[in-house]
mmCIF file of C-alpha atoms in Angstrom:
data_model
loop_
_atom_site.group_PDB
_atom_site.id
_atom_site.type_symbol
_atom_site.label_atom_id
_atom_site.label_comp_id
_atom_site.label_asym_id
_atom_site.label_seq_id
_atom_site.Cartn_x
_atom_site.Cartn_y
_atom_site.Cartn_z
ATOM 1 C CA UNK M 16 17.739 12.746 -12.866
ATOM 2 C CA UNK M 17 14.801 13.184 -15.247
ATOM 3 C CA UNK M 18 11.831 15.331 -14.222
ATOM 4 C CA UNK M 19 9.498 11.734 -14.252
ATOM 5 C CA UNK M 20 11.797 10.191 -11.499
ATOM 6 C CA UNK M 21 11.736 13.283 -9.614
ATOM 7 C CA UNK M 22 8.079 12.628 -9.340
ATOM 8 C CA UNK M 23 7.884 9.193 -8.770
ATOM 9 C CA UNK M 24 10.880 8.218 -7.051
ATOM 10 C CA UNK M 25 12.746 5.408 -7.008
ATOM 11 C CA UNK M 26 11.962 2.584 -9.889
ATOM 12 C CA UNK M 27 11.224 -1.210 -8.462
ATOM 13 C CA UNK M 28 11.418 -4.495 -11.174
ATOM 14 C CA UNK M 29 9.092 -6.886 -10.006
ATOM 15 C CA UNK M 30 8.329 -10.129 -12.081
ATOM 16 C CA UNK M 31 4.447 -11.171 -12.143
ATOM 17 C CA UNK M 32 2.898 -14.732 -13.720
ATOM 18 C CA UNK M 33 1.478 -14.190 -16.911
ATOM 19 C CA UNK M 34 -1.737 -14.684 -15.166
ATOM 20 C CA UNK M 35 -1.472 -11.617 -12.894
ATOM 21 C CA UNK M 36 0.149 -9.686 -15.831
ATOM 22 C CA UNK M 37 -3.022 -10.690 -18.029
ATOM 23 C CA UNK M 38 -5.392 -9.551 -15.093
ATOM 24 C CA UNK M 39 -3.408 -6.124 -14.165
ATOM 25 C CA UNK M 40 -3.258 -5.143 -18.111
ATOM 26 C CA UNK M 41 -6.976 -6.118 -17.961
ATOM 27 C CA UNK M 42 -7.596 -3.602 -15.024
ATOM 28 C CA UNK M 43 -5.800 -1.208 -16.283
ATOM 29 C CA UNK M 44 -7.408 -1.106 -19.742
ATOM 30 C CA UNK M 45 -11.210 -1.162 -17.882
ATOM 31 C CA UNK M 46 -10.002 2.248 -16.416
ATOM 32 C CA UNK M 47 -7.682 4.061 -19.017
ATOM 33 C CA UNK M 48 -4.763 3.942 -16.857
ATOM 34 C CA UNK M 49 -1.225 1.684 -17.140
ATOM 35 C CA UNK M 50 -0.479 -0.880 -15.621
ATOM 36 C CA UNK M 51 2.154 1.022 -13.284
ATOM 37 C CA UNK M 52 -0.346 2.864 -12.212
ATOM 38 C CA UNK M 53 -2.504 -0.207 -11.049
ATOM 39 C CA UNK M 54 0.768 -1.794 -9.370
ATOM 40 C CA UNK M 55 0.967 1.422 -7.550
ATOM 41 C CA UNK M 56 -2.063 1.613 -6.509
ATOM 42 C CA UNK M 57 -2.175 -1.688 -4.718
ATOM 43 C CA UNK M 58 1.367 -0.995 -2.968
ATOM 44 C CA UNK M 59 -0.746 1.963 -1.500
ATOM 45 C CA UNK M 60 -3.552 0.083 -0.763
ATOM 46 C CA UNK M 61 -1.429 -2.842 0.930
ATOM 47 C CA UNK M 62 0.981 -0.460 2.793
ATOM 48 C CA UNK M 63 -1.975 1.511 4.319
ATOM 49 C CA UNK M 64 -3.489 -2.009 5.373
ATOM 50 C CA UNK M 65 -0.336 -3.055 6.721
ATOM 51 C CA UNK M 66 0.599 -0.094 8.615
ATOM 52 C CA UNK M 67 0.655 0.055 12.781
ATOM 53 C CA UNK M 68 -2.449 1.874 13.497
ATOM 54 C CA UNK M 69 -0.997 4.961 15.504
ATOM 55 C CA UNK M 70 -2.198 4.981 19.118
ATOM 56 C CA UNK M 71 -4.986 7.727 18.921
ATOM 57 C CA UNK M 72 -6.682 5.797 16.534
ATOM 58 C CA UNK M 73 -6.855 2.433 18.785
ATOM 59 C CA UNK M 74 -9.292 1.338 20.422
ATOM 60 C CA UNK M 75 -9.473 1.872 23.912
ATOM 61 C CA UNK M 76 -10.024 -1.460 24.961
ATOM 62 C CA UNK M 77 -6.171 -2.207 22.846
ATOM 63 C CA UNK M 78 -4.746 0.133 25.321
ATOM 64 C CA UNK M 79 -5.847 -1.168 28.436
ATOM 65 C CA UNK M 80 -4.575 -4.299 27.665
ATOM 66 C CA UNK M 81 -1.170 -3.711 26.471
ATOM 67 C CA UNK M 82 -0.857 -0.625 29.185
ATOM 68 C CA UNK M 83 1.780 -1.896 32.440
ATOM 69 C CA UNK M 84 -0.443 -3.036 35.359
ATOM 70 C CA UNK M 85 -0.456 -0.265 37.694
ATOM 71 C CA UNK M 86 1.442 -0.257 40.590
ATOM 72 C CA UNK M 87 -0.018 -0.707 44.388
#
């Protein structure tokens, strides 16, 4: 295993219009950086979007409503 996959992990193929290709190289030339880089920067940003807020950082009003009714 080379030291680069150590770092990065495991390698994904994705295929992209050559729109979104066009518009990621673009990006990525505006801030010195590769494409790669770009594409794994939005996974990031996506996954932490996506991701079930754990239940100290709900609100409290979440909680009530999805807690069991309480029991007379």
């Amino acid at each position: 295993m080379s030291d680069r996959s150590k770092k990065l992990g495991p390698r994904v193929t994705v295929s992209v219009t050559p729109g979104d290709y066009d518009t990621l190289n673009a990006l990525a030339e505006k801030d010195d950086v590769s494409v790669s880089w770009v594409v794994r920067r939005a996974i990031q940003e996506y996954l932490r979007r996506h991701q079930r807020p754990t239940r100290a950082a709900r609100r409290p009003a979440l909680d009530q409503q999805t807690a069991a009714p309480a029991r007379t």
